[in-house]
Coordinates of C-alpha atoms and ligand atoms in Angstrom, one line a residue:
M1244 CA -15.4 3.4 5.8
S1245 CA -19.0 4.5 5.5
E1246 CA -21.3 2.9 2.9
Q1247 CA -22.2 5.4 0.2
V1248 CA -25.6 6.9 0.6
S1249 CA -27.3 7.3 -2.8
Q1250 CA -29.4 10.3 -3.7
V1251 CA -31.6 8.0 -5.8
P1252 CA -35.0 7.8 -4.1
V1253 CA -35.9 4.3 -3.0
E1254 CA -39.4 2.8 -2.7
H1255 CA -41.2 3.1 0.6
F1256 CA -40.1 0.3 2.9
N1257 CA -43.0 -2.0 3.4
P1258 CA -42.7 -4.7 6.1
Q1259 CA -46.0 -6.4 5.3
P1260 CA -45.3 -8.8 2.4
R1261 CA -44.2 -12.4 3.3
E1262 CA -41.0 -12.0 1.2
V1263 CA -39.9 -9.2 3.5
W1264 CA -40.6 -10.6 6.9
S1265 CA -39.6 -14.2 6.1
N1266 CA -36.1 -13.0 5.1
P1267 CA -35.7 -9.3 6.0
Y1268 CA -31.8 -9.1 5.8
P1269 CA -31.4 -8.4 2.1
W1270 CA -34.0 -5.6 2.5
Y1271 CA -32.2 -4.2 5.5
Q1272 CA -28.9 -4.2 3.5
R1273 CA -30.6 -2.3 0.7
Y1274 CA -31.9 0.5 3.0
R1275 CA -28.8 0.6 5.1
S1276 CA -26.8 1.6 2.0
L1277 CA -29.4 3.6 0.0
D1278 CA -31.5 5.4 2.6
P1279 CA -30.5 4.5 6.2
V1280 CA -32.9 7.0 7.8
H1281 CA -36.0 6.3 5.8
W1282 CA -39.4 7.8 5.8
T1283 CA -42.2 5.5 4.7
L1284 CA -45.9 5.7 4.3
A1285 CA -46.2 1.9 4.1
A1286 CA -46.1 1.7 7.9
E1287 CA -46.1 -1.4 10.1
R1288 CA -48.9 -0.5 12.5
G1289 CA -51.3 1.5 10.4
D1290 CA -49.7 4.8 11.2
A1291 CA -49.8 7.7 8.8
G1292 CA -46.1 7.4 8.2
V1293 CA -42.9 6.5 10.2
W1294 CA -39.2 6.8 10.1
Y1295 CA -37.1 3.6 10.0
V1296 CA -33.5 3.8 11.3
F1297 CA -31.5 1.0 9.7
R1298 CA -27.8 1.7 10.7
Y1299 CA -26.1 0.9 14.0
E1300 CA -24.6 4.4 14.3
D1301 CA -27.9 6.2 13.9
A1302 CA -29.6 3.7 16.3
L1303 CA -27.0 4.6 18.8
A1304 CA -27.5 8.3 18.3
I1305 CA -31.2 8.2 19.2
R1306 CA -31.0 5.7 22.0
A1307 CA -31.6 8.4 24.6
H1308 CA -32.5 11.4 22.4
P1309 CA -34.1 14.2 24.4
C1310 CA -36.5 15.0 21.5
L1311 CA -38.0 11.5 21.4
S1312 CA -40.9 10.8 23.8
R1313 CA -42.6 7.4 24.4
K1314 CA -45.6 8.9 26.1
Y1315 CA -46.3 11.4 23.3
R1316 CA -48.6 8.8 21.6
H1317 CA -50.7 8.3 24.8
D1318 CA -51.0 12.0 25.3
R1319 CA -52.3 12.4 21.7
L1320 CA -54.6 9.3 22.1
A1321 CA -56.1 10.9 25.3
E1322 CA -57.2 13.9 23.2
Q1323 CA -59.0 11.6 20.7
E1324 CA -62.2 9.6 20.6
I1325 CA -61.0 6.0 20.9
P1326 CA -63.2 3.2 19.6
P1327 CA -64.7 1.2 22.5
A1328 CA -63.0 -2.0 21.2
M1329 CA -59.6 -0.4 21.7
K1330 CA -60.1 1.3 25.0
P1331 CA -59.3 -1.3 27.7
Y1332 CA -56.2 -2.4 25.8
S1333 CA -54.8 1.1 25.1
D1334 CA -55.6 2.2 28.7
K1335 CA -53.5 -0.6 30.1
L1336 CA -50.7 0.1 27.6
R1337 CA -50.2 3.5 29.2
H1338 CA -49.0 1.7 32.3
W1339 CA -46.2 -0.3 30.5
M1340 CA -42.9 1.2 31.5
V1341 CA -41.7 0.8 27.9
E1342 CA -44.3 3.4 27.0
M1343 CA -43.2 5.9 29.6
D1344 CA -40.6 8.7 29.9
A1345 CA -38.5 9.6 33.0
P1346 CA -39.3 10.2 35.8
H1347 CA -42.3 7.7 35.8
H1348 CA -40.3 5.2 33.8
T1349 CA -37.3 5.3 36.2
R1350 CA -39.6 5.0 39.3
L1351 CA -41.3 1.8 37.9
R1352 CA -38.2 0.2 36.5
S1353 CA -36.0 0.7 39.6
L1354 CA -38.7 -1.1 41.7
T1355 CA -38.3 -4.3 39.7
T1356 CA -34.6 -4.4 38.8
K1357 CA -33.6 -6.3 41.9
H1358 CA -35.4 -9.4 40.6
F1359 CA -33.5 -9.4 37.3
T1360 CA -29.8 -8.8 38.2
S1361 CA -27.4 -11.5 37.0
R1362 CA -26.8 -12.6 40.6
T1363 CA -30.5 -12.9 41.4
V1364 CA -31.4 -14.8 38.3
E1365 CA -28.4 -17.2 38.7
R1366 CA -30.2 -18.6 41.7
L1367 CA -32.8 -20.0 39.3
R1368 CA -30.3 -22.1 37.5
P1369 CA -31.1 -25.4 39.3
K1370 CA -34.8 -24.9 38.6
L1371 CA -34.2 -24.1 34.9
E1372 CA -32.0 -27.2 34.6
G1373 CA -34.6 -29.3 36.2
L1374 CA -37.3 -27.9 33.9
S1375 CA -35.3 -28.3 30.7
N1376 CA -34.4 -31.9 31.6
Y1377 CA -38.0 -32.7 32.4
L1378 CA -39.2 -31.3 29.0
I1379 CA -36.6 -33.5 27.2
D1380 CA -37.6 -36.6 29.3
R1381 CA -41.1 -36.1 28.0
V1382 CA -40.2 -36.4 24.3
L1383 CA -37.1 -38.7 24.5
A1384 CA -38.9 -41.9 23.6
A1385 CA -40.7 -40.4 20.6
G1386 CA -37.4 -39.4 19.0
R1387 CA -38.8 -36.2 17.7
M1388 CA -40.4 -33.0 18.9
D1389 CA -41.5 -29.5 18.0
V1390 CA -38.8 -27.4 19.7
V1391 CA -41.1 -24.3 19.8
G1392 CA -44.3 -26.0 21.1
Q1393 CA -42.8 -28.7 23.3
F1394 CA -39.6 -27.1 24.6
A1395 CA -39.3 -23.3 24.2
Y1396 CA -42.9 -22.4 25.1
P1397 CA -43.2 -24.3 28.4
M1398 CA -39.7 -23.3 29.4
A1399 CA -40.2 -19.6 28.9
L1400 CA -43.8 -19.5 30.1
L1401 CA -43.3 -21.5 33.3
T1402 CA -40.3 -19.4 34.2
I1403 CA -41.9 -16.0 33.9
T1404 CA -45.2 -17.3 35.4
E1405 CA -43.3 -18.4 38.5
M1406 CA -41.2 -15.2 38.7
L1407 CA -44.3 -13.2 38.7
G1408 CA -45.5 -15.4 41.6
M1409 CA -48.4 -17.2 39.9
P1410 CA -49.1 -20.9 40.2
R1411 CA -47.9 -23.2 37.4
E1412 CA -51.4 -24.5 36.9
D1413 CA -52.4 -21.1 35.5
A1414 CA -49.7 -21.0 32.9
A1415 CA -52.2 -22.0 30.1
L1416 CA -54.2 -18.9 30.9
F1417 CA -51.1 -16.7 30.7
K1418 CA -50.3 -18.3 27.4
S1419 CA -53.6 -17.4 25.8
W1420 CA -53.5 -13.8 27.1
S1421 CA -50.0 -13.4 25.9
L1422 CA -50.9 -14.7 22.4
T1423 CA -53.6 -12.0 22.0
F1424 CA -51.1 -9.3 23.0
T1425 CA -48.5 -10.6 20.6
A1426 CA -51.0 -10.7 17.7
I1427 CA -51.8 -7.0 18.1
E1428 CA -48.2 -5.9 18.7
N1429 CA -46.7 -7.8 15.7
R1430 CA -49.2 -7.1 12.9
R1431 CA -51.3 -4.3 11.5
P1432 CA -54.0 -4.2 14.1
T1433 CA -57.7 -4.6 13.1
L1434 CA -60.7 -3.7 15.3
D1435 CA -61.3 -7.4 15.8
L1436 CA -57.7 -7.9 17.1
Y1437 CA -58.2 -4.9 19.4
Q1438 CA -61.5 -6.3 20.6
R1439 CA -59.8 -9.7 21.4
A1440 CA -56.9 -8.0 23.1
S1441 CA -59.3 -5.8 25.2
D1442 CA -61.3 -8.9 26.3
A1443 CA -58.0 -10.5 27.3
V1444 CA -57.0 -7.4 29.2
L1445 CA -60.3 -7.4 31.2
E1446 CA -59.8 -11.1 32.1
F1447 CA -56.2 -10.5 33.1
D1448 CA -57.3 -7.5 35.1
A1449 CA -59.8 -9.5 37.1
Y1450 CA -57.3 -12.4 37.7
L1451 CA -54.6 -10.0 38.8
K1452 CA -56.9 -8.0 41.1
K1453 CA -57.5 -11.2 43.1
A1454 CA -53.8 -12.0 43.2
I1455 CA -53.0 -8.4 44.4
A1456 CA -55.5 -8.7 47.3
E1457 CA -53.9 -12.0 48.3
R1458 CA -50.4 -10.6 48.2
R1459 CA -51.4 -7.6 50.3
K1460 CA -52.4 -10.1 53.0
A1461 CA -49.5 -12.4 52.6
P1462 CA -46.6 -11.1 50.5
G1463 CA -43.9 -13.5 49.1
D1464 CA -40.6 -12.9 47.4
D1465 CA -42.0 -12.7 43.9
V1466 CA -42.2 -9.8 41.5
L1467 CA -45.9 -9.2 42.2
S1468 CA -45.3 -8.9 45.9
T1469 CA -42.6 -6.3 45.4
L1470 CA -44.9 -4.3 43.2
V1471 CA -47.8 -4.5 45.6
M1472 CA -45.8 -3.8 48.8
A1473 CA -43.9 -0.7 47.5
R1474 CA -44.5 2.2 49.8
N1475 CA -44.2 6.0 50.0
D1476 CA -43.0 7.6 46.8
E1477 CA -42.8 4.3 45.2
Q1478 CA -46.3 3.1 45.9
L1479 CA -48.1 2.0 42.8
T1480 CA -51.8 2.0 41.8
D1481 CA -53.4 -1.3 40.9
D1482 CA -53.4 -0.2 37.2
E1483 CA -49.6 0.3 37.4
V1484 CA -49.1 -3.1 39.0
I1485 CA -51.3 -4.9 36.5
G1486 CA -49.7 -3.0 33.5
T1487 CA -46.2 -4.0 34.7
C1488 CA -47.2 -7.7 35.1
M1489 CA -48.8 -7.6 31.7
L1490 CA -45.6 -6.2 30.1
M1491 CA -43.4 -8.7 31.8
L1492 CA -45.6 -11.6 30.7
F1493 CA -45.6 -10.4 27.1
A1494 CA -41.9 -9.1 27.0
G1495 CA -40.5 -12.0 29.1
H1496 CA -42.3 -14.8 27.3
E1497 CA -42.7 -14.4 23.5
T1498 CA -39.2 -13.1 23.1
T1499 CA -37.6 -16.0 24.9
V1500 CA -39.7 -18.6 23.1
N1501 CA -38.5 -17.0 19.8
I1502 CA -34.8 -16.9 20.7
L1503 CA -34.8 -20.5 21.7
G1504 CA -36.4 -21.6 18.4
N1505 CA -34.3 -19.2 16.4
S1506 CA -31.1 -20.4 18.1
V1507 CA -31.7 -24.1 17.5
L1508 CA -32.6 -23.5 13.9
T1509 CA -29.5 -21.3 13.4
L1510 CA -27.2 -23.8 14.9
L1511 CA -28.6 -26.7 12.9
R1512 CA -28.2 -24.6 9.7
N1513 CA -24.6 -23.9 10.6
P1514 CA -23.3 -27.4 11.4
E1515 CA -19.6 -26.4 11.6
Q1516 CA -20.5 -23.8 14.3
L1517 CA -22.7 -26.4 16.1
Q1518 CA -19.8 -28.9 16.1
L1519 CA -17.4 -26.3 17.4
L1520 CA -19.9 -25.6 20.3
R1521 CA -20.3 -29.2 21.1
A1522 CA -16.5 -29.7 21.2
H1523 CA -16.0 -26.5 23.2
P1524 CA -19.0 -25.9 25.6
E1525 CA -17.0 -23.1 27.2
L1526 CA -17.9 -21.1 24.1
M1527 CA -21.6 -21.0 25.2
E1528 CA -21.4 -17.4 26.4
S1529 CA -20.1 -16.0 23.2
A1530 CA -22.4 -18.3 21.2
V1531 CA -25.4 -17.0 23.0
E1532 CA -24.4 -13.4 22.1
D1533 CA -23.9 -14.1 18.4
L1534 CA -27.2 -16.1 18.2
L1535 CA -29.0 -13.0 19.7
R1536 CA -27.3 -10.8 17.2
Y1537 CA -27.8 -13.1 14.2
E1538 CA -31.6 -13.8 14.5
S1539 CA -32.7 -11.1 17.0
P1540 CA -36.2 -11.9 18.4
V1541 CA -37.1 -8.2 18.6
Q1542 CA -36.3 -6.9 15.1
S1543 CA -37.6 -3.4 15.7
V1544 CA -39.1 -1.1 18.3
S1545 CA -40.8 2.3 18.3
N1546 CA -38.5 4.8 19.9
G1547 CA -41.5 7.1 20.4
H1548 CA -42.5 10.3 18.7
A1549 CA -40.5 13.5 18.2
S1550 CA -41.5 16.1 20.7
E1551 CA -39.5 18.7 18.7
D1552 CA -38.0 18.8 15.2
F1553 CA -34.5 17.2 15.1
E1554 CA -31.9 16.1 12.6
L1555 CA -30.8 12.5 12.1
G1556 CA -28.5 11.2 9.4
G1557 CA -29.1 14.3 7.3
K1558 CA -32.9 14.1 7.6
T1559 CA -35.3 16.3 9.6
I1560 CA -37.6 14.4 11.9
R1561 CA -40.6 16.6 12.4
K1562 CA -42.5 17.1 15.7
G1563 CA -45.1 14.3 16.1
Q1564 CA -43.4 11.9 13.7
K1565 CA -42.8 8.3 14.9
V1566 CA -39.3 6.8 14.8
I1567 CA -38.7 3.0 14.7
T1568 CA -35.2 1.5 15.3
V1569 CA -34.5 -1.6 13.3
F1570 CA -32.3 -3.6 15.7
G1571 CA -32.3 -6.5 13.3
S1572 CA -30.6 -4.3 10.7
A1573 CA -28.2 -2.6 13.1
N1574 CA -27.1 -6.0 14.3
R1575 CA -26.1 -6.9 10.7
D1576 CA -24.3 -3.6 10.0
P1577 CA -20.9 -4.3 8.5
E1578 CA -19.5 -1.0 9.9
V1579 CA -19.7 -2.7 13.3
F1580 CA -19.8 -6.4 12.8
P1581 CA -17.2 -7.9 10.4
D1582 CA -18.8 -10.5 8.1
P1583 CA -22.2 -9.8 9.7
D1584 CA -24.3 -12.4 7.8
R1585 CA -22.1 -15.2 9.2
L1586 CA -22.9 -16.8 12.6
D1587 CA -19.6 -16.8 14.5
I1588 CA -19.9 -18.3 18.0
T1589 CA -16.4 -17.0 18.9
R1590 CA -17.2 -13.4 17.9
Q1591 CA -15.6 -11.0 20.5
A1592 CA -16.7 -7.5 21.7
N1593 CA -20.2 -8.3 20.4
R1594 CA -22.0 -5.0 21.0
H1595 CA -25.3 -6.2 19.5
M1596 CA -28.6 -4.4 20.2
A1597 CA -30.8 -7.5 20.6
F1598 CA -31.8 -6.2 24.0
G1599 CA -32.2 -2.6 22.9
M1600 CA -30.2 0.4 24.0
G1601 CA -30.5 3.2 26.4
A1602 CA -33.0 3.8 29.2
H1603 CA -35.4 1.2 28.0
N1604 CA -32.9 -1.6 27.3
C1605 CA -34.2 -5.0 28.3
L1606 CA -34.8 -5.4 32.0
G1607 CA -34.9 -9.2 31.6
A1608 CA -31.7 -9.7 29.7
P1609 CA -29.8 -11.6 32.5
L1610 CA -32.8 -14.0 32.8
A1611 CA -33.1 -14.4 29.0
R1612 CA -29.3 -15.1 28.7
L1613 CA -29.5 -17.7 31.5
E1614 CA -32.5 -19.4 30.0
M1615 CA -30.7 -19.6 26.6
R1616 CA -27.5 -21.1 28.2
V1617 CA -29.3 -23.7 30.2
A1618 CA -31.7 -24.7 27.4
L1619 CA -29.0 -25.0 24.8
E1620 CA -26.5 -26.8 27.1
T1621 CA -29.2 -29.3 28.0
L1622 CA -30.4 -29.8 24.4
L1623 CA -26.9 -30.3 23.1
R1624 CA -25.8 -32.6 25.9
R1625 CA -29.0 -34.8 25.8
L1626 CA -29.7 -34.9 22.1
P1627 CA -26.4 -35.6 20.3
N1628 CA -28.1 -36.5 17.0
L1629 CA -30.4 -33.4 16.8
R1630 CA -31.4 -32.7 13.2
L1631 CA -34.0 -30.7 11.3
L1632 CA -37.1 -32.4 9.9
S1633 CA -37.7 -29.7 7.3
E1634 CA -35.5 -27.4 5.4
T1635 CA -38.3 -24.7 5.3
A1636 CA -38.4 -22.4 8.3
N1637 CA -41.9 -21.5 9.6
W1638 CA -41.5 -17.9 10.4
K1639 CA -44.3 -16.1 12.2
E1640 CA -46.0 -13.3 10.3
G1641 CA -44.8 -9.8 11.0
L1642 CA -41.5 -8.0 11.3
M1643 CA -41.4 -6.6 14.8
L1644 CA -40.9 -10.0 16.5
R1645 CA -39.0 -12.7 14.7
G1646 CA -39.7 -16.2 15.7
L1647 CA -40.9 -19.6 14.4
D1648 CA -44.4 -21.0 14.6
S1649 CA -42.9 -24.5 14.9
L1650 CA -39.6 -26.2 14.6
P1651 CA -39.8 -30.0 14.0
V1652 CA -36.6 -31.9 14.8
A1653 CA -35.6 -35.5 15.3
F1654 CA -32.9 -37.0 17.5
Ligands
HEM63 C1 -34.2 -13.1 24.3 C2 -35.2 -12.6 25.0 C3 -35.5 -11.2 25.1 C4 -35.2 -10.2 24.1 C5 -34.5 -10.4 22.8 C6 -35.7 -8.9 24.7 C7 -35.6 -7.7 24.0 C8 -36.0 -6.5 24.5 C9 -35.8 -5.2 23.9 C10 -35.2 -5.1 22.5 C11 -36.3 -4.3 24.7 C12 -36.3 -2.8 24.4 C13 -37.6 -2.3 24.0 C14 -37.7 -0.9 23.7 O1 -36.7 -0.2 23.6 O2 -38.8 -0.4 23.6 C15 -36.8 -5.0 25.9 C16 -37.4 -4.3 26.9 C17 -37.9 -5.0 28.0 N1 -37.8 -6.3 28.3 FE1 -36.9 -7.7 27.2 N2 -36.3 -9.2 25.9 C18 -36.1 -10.5 26.2 C19 -36.5 -11.1 27.3 C20 -37.1 -10.5 28.4 C21 -37.4 -11.2 29.7 C22 -37.2 -12.7 30.0 C23 -38.0 -10.3 30.4 C24 -38.5 -10.5 31.8 C25 -39.3 -9.9 32.5 C26 -38.1 -9.0 29.7 C27 -38.6 -7.8 30.1 C28 -38.5 -6.6 29.5 C29 -39.0 -5.3 30.0 C30 -39.8 -5.2 31.3 C31 -38.7 -4.3 29.1 C32 -39.0 -2.8 29.2 C33 -37.9 -2.1 29.9 C34 -38.1 -0.6 29.9 O3 -38.9 -0.1 29.3 O4 -37.3 0.0 30.7 N3 -37.5 -9.2 28.5 N4 -36.6 -6.3 25.8

């Protein structure tokens, strides 16, 4: 049965205050029931106004809507005078597949899919097991660690750095670039943040151009070589290659760090579920799915702008208006998930949207799932007395990406 939608106007949804992003779920519940397709002027990214879509059913309805365009924003930006501080960053963003429509999106995505199928990534398992064991060996004697800084970060960063085909020694560089991209994507951007992101883009650009020249001479079996060696209709410009690597670094790194931290916190806060998982390691697959649903690292994404007027949930979305899907809310929608605020590692038919929906759904989902399984299996096996050192969760500022700044534990 559908929740009743009230005709009473609700206040504009504002994701900025700490009380919202530190625990967004009661807010989601309020908007899901009172105004599930909600227009707000208190926008996340400094826009003039945006639509937020809170319900699963509506999120599903727009996953591939013909009237929503990702590249609309770039077409509009191209017509405007952009401040110099923003230019290098926004120029590169145009080459992220996530910001493209078909057929450009399809062409770029299909080139890289072979590296991210479940079968291909499964070959990484021994490496990932070695890496997670090594990271635990390093902290074992201390009896405590910060799960985010000492385990999740190196695990996710080294994995994506190597997949792209870069040396491990350069991982620190990748981390600093990725942090500047995250800062701008997760908060209301200032000119200073744009300047820092643009500086990082220029450094990344110079670094990648050298690597591209090397791959042209001696290709390997990494993602960068595939991008560089594509031929005929699939051939990419250097900007497209660099934009794709930049997206993978950002998308494949911060999100995975966040889900590893979120998962450990959630399991430690739900001791009966943790005990069940320890007793039945065969539940790891369904546990991973409910952890993704319960504390989704990507809470919301922009589905693009309306290229034409269209109707959604009884509202008219006007041409040029931006639409944001709140996956974090759809994943707690009681119409789809019984008892949605409960972690249930045995949950079946878990059709969560943690990896998005439609044409832009997560390319790296098989890799992220494998990293989660290996990391959690290793942590639970090697650290039987794992416990939280603080009851307070250190959530990062911002609502788009949900993750912890640190997670101190003892064992
Ligand atoms: C738990 C970890 C992860 C989560 C929760 C996650 C989530 C998502 C979501 C929600 C989207 C859809 C964005 C949209 O519709 O605009 C997405 C897209 C994407 N993700 Fe992930 N992701 C994760 C890990 C990864 C990894 C490891 C990679 C590795 C390269 C990756 C690469 C990408 C790419 C390239 C896209 C864009 C796909 C497209 O536009 O066609 N992600 N991800």
